[in-house]
Coordinates of C-alpha atoms in Angstrom, one line a residue:
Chain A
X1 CA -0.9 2.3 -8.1
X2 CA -0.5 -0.5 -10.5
X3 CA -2.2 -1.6 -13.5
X4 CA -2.2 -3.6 -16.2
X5 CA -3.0 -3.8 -20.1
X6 CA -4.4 -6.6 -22.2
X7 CA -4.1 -5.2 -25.3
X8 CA -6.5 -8.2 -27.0
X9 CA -10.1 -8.5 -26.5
X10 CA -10.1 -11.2 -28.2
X11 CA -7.9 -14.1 -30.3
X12 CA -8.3 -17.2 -32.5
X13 CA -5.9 -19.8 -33.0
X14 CA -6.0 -22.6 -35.0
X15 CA -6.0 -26.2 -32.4
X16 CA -2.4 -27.5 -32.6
X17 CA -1.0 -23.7 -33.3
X18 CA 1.3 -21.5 -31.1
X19 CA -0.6 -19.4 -28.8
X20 CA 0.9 -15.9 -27.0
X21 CA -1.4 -13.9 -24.9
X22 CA -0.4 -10.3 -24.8
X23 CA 0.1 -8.5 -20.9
X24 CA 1.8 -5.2 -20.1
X25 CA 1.8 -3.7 -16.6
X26 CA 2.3 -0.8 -15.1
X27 CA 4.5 -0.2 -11.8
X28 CA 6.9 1.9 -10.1
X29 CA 9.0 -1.5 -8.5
X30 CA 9.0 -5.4 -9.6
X31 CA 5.4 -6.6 -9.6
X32 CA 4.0 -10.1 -8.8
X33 CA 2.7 -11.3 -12.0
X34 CA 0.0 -13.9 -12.6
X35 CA -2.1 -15.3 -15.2
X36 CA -5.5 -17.0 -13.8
X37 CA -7.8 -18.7 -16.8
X38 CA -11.6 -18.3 -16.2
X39 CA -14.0 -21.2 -18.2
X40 CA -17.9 -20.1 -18.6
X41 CA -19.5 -20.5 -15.7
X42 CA -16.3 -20.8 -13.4
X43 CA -13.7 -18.8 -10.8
X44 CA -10.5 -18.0 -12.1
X45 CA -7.9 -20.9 -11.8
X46 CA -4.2 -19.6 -11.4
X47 CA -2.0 -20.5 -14.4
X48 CA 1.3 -19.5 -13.4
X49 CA 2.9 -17.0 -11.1
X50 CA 6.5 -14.7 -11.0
X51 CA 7.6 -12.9 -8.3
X52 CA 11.5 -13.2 -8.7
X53 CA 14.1 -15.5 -10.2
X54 CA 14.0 -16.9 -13.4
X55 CA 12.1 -15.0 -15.6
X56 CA 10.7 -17.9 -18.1
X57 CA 8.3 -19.5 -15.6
X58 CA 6.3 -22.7 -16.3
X59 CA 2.6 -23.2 -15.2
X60 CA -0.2 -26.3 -15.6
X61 CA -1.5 -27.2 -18.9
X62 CA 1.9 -26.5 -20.9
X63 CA 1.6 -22.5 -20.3
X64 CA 4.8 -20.5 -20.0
X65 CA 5.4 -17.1 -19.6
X66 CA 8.2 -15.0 -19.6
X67 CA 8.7 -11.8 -17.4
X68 CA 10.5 -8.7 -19.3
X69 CA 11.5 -5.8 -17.2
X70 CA 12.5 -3.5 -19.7
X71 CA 9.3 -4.0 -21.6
X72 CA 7.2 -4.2 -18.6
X73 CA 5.6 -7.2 -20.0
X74 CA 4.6 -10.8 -19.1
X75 CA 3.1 -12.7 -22.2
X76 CA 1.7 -16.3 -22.1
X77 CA 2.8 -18.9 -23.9
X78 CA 1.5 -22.3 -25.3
X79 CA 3.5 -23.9 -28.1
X80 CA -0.1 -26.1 -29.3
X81 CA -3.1 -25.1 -28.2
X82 CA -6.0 -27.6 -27.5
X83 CA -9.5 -27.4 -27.6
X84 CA -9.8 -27.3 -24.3
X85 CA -7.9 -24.0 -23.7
X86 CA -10.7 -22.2 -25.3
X87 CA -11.7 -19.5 -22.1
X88 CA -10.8 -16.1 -20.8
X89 CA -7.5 -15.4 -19.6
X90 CA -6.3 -12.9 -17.1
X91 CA -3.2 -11.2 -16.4
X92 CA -2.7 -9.7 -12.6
X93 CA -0.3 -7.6 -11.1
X94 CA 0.4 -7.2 -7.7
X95 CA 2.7 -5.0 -5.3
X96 CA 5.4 -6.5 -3.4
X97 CA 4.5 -5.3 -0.1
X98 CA 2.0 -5.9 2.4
X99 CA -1.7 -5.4 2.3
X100 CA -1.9 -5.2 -1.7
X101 CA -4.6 -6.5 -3.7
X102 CA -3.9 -7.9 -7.2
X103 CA -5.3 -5.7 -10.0
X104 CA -6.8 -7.7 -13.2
X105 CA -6.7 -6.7 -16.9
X106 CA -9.6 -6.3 -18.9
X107 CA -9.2 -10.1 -20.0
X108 CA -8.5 -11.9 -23.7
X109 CA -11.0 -14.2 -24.8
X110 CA -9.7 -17.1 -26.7
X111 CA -11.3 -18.9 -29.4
X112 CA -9.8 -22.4 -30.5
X113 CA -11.0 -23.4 -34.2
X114 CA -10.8 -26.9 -35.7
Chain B
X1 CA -13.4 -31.1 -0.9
X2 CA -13.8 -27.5 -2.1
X3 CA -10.9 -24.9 -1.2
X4 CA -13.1 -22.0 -1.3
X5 CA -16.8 -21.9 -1.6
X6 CA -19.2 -19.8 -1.9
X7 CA -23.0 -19.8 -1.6
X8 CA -25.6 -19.1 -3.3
X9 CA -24.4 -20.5 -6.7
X10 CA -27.1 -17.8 -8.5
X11 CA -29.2 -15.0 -6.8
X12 CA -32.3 -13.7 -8.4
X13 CA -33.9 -10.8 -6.5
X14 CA -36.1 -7.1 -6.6
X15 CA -34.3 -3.8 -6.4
X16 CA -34.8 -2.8 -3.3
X17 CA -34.2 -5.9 -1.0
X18 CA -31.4 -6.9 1.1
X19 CA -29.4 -10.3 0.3
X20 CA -26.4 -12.2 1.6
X21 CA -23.6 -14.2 0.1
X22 CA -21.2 -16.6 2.2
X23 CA -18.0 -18.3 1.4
X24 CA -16.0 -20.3 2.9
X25 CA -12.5 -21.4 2.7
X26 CA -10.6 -24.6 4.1
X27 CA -7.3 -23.7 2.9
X28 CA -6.1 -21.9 6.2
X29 CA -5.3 -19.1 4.8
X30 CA -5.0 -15.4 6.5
X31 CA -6.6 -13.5 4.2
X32 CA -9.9 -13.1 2.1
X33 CA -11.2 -10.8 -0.4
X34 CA -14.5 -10.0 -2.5
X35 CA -14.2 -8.9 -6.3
X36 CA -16.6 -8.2 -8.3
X37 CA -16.9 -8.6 -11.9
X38 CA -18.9 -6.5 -14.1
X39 CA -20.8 -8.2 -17.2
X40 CA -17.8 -6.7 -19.8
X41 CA -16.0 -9.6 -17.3
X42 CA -13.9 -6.8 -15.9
X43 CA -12.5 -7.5 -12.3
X44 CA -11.9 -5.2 -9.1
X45 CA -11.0 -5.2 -5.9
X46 CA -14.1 -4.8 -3.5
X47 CA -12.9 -5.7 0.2
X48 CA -9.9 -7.5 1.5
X49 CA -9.7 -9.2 5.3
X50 CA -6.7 -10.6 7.2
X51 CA -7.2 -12.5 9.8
X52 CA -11.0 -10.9 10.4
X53 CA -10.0 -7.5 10.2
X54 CA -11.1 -5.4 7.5
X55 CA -7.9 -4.2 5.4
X56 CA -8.9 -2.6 2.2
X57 CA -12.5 -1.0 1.1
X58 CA -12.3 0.5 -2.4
X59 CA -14.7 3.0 -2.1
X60 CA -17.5 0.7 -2.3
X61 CA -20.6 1.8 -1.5
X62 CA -22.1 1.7 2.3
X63 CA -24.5 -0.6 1.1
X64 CA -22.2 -3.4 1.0
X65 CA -21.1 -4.6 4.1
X66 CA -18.5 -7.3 4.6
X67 CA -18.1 -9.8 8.0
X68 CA -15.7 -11.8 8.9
X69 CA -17.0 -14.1 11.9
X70 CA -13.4 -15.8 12.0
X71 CA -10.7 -16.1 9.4
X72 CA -11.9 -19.0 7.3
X73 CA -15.2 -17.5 6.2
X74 CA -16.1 -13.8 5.1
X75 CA -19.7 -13.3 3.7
X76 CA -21.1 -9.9 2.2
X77 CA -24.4 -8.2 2.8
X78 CA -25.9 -5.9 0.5
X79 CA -28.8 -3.4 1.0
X80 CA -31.0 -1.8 -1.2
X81 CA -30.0 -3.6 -3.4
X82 CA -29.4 -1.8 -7.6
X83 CA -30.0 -3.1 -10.8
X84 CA -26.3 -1.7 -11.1
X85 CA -25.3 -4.2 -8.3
X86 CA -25.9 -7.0 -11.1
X87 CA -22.6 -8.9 -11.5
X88 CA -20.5 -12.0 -10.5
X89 CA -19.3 -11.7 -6.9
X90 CA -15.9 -14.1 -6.1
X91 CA -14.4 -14.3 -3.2
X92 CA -10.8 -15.4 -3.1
X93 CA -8.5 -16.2 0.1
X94 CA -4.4 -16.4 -0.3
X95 CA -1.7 -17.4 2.2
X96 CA -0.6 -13.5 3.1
X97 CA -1.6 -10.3 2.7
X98 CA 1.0 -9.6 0.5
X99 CA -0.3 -12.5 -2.0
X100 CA 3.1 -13.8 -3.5
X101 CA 1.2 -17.1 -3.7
X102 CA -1.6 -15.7 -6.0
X103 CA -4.9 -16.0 -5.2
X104 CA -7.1 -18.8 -4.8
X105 CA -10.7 -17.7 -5.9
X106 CA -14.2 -19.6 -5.3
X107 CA -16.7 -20.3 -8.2
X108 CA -18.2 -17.3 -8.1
X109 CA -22.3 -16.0 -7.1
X110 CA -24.2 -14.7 -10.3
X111 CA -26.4 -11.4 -8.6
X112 CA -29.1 -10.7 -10.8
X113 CA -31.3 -7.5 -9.5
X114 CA -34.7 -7.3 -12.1

């Protein structure tokens, strides 16, 4: 089975800073990879998604992330955060066959100061 | 026009009674799942569908029951309901079963048992 590791509960970044979200993943084959961003009060909206190809993948709201086999990771990248990117983000890993579900991390809370 | 929705928004109830949650999505997509995420905002699988039929129950309790009256919509009935059973319940549908595409999740229904 897979699963994954966020190792941070929680970050701050300064607005206008670099931002990189942390994601590891366990799994015997190459995963599908996500990251989903959850605001208070909402669902999870999807970010970005790999499942093969290019391993620097772009998403909405200027996120990147870039898919390493040999470290088993997927880390999120913003070059300048905004305010508005203050929420909880998700990483998700799913199996490339049928009838999977996708298995979440425990989540990184980030916290956007003036 | 929302892709997948889910009713009620917020759920109040006693231990001990039975309640229903319904969603709804308009995306045509094959399958549907229920997660449920505890109040540490940790997320897991309940219950996935494709195309009605039930494909994945992890080990949730009996009380739970999932329909699926046709492939758009998959609603959830609880019994006896726990003060344990407290959390946000999202449903989410994606394009396959295998869920290259990610997921596409509703807003979510906040359970509260007193």
């Amino acid at each position: 089975a897979q699963s994954v590791t966020q190792p941070d509960i929680h970050i701050t970044v300064s607005e206008g800073a670099s931002l990189e979200l942390r994601c590891n993943y366990s799994y015997g084959a190459t995963p599908y990879l996500f990251w989903y961003v959850q605001s208070p009060g909402q669902g999870l909206q999807l970010l970005l998604k790999y499942f093969s190809g290019d391993t620097l993948v772009q998403g909405i709201k200027g996120f990147e992330a870039e898919f390493k086999r040999s470290q088993s990771s997927f880390n999120l990248r913003k070059p300048s955060v905004h305010w508005s990117d203050a929420a909880e983000y998700f990483c998700a890993v799913g199996a490339q066959r049928g009838y999977s579900t996708l298995t979440f991390g425990k989540g990184t809370m980030l916290l956007v100061s003036p | 026009d929302t892709a997948v929705s889910q009713t009620p928004k917020y759920l109040v109830t006693q231990m001990g009674n039975d309640k229903s949650i319904k969603c709804e999505q308009n995306l045509g997509h094959d399958t549907m799942y229920w997660y449920k995420q505890d109040s540490k905002k940790f997320l897991k699988i309940m219950f996935s569908y494709n195309n009605k039929e039930l494909i994945i129950n992890e080990t949730v309790p009996n009380r739970f029951s999932p329909k699926s009256p046709d492939k758009a919509h998959l609603n959830l009935h609880i019994n006896s309901l726990e003060l344990g059973d407290s959390a946000v319940y999202f449903c989410a549908s994606s394009r396959s079963s295998v869920g290259e595409y990610g997921y596409t999740f509703g807003s979510g229904t906040r359970l509260t048992v007193v």
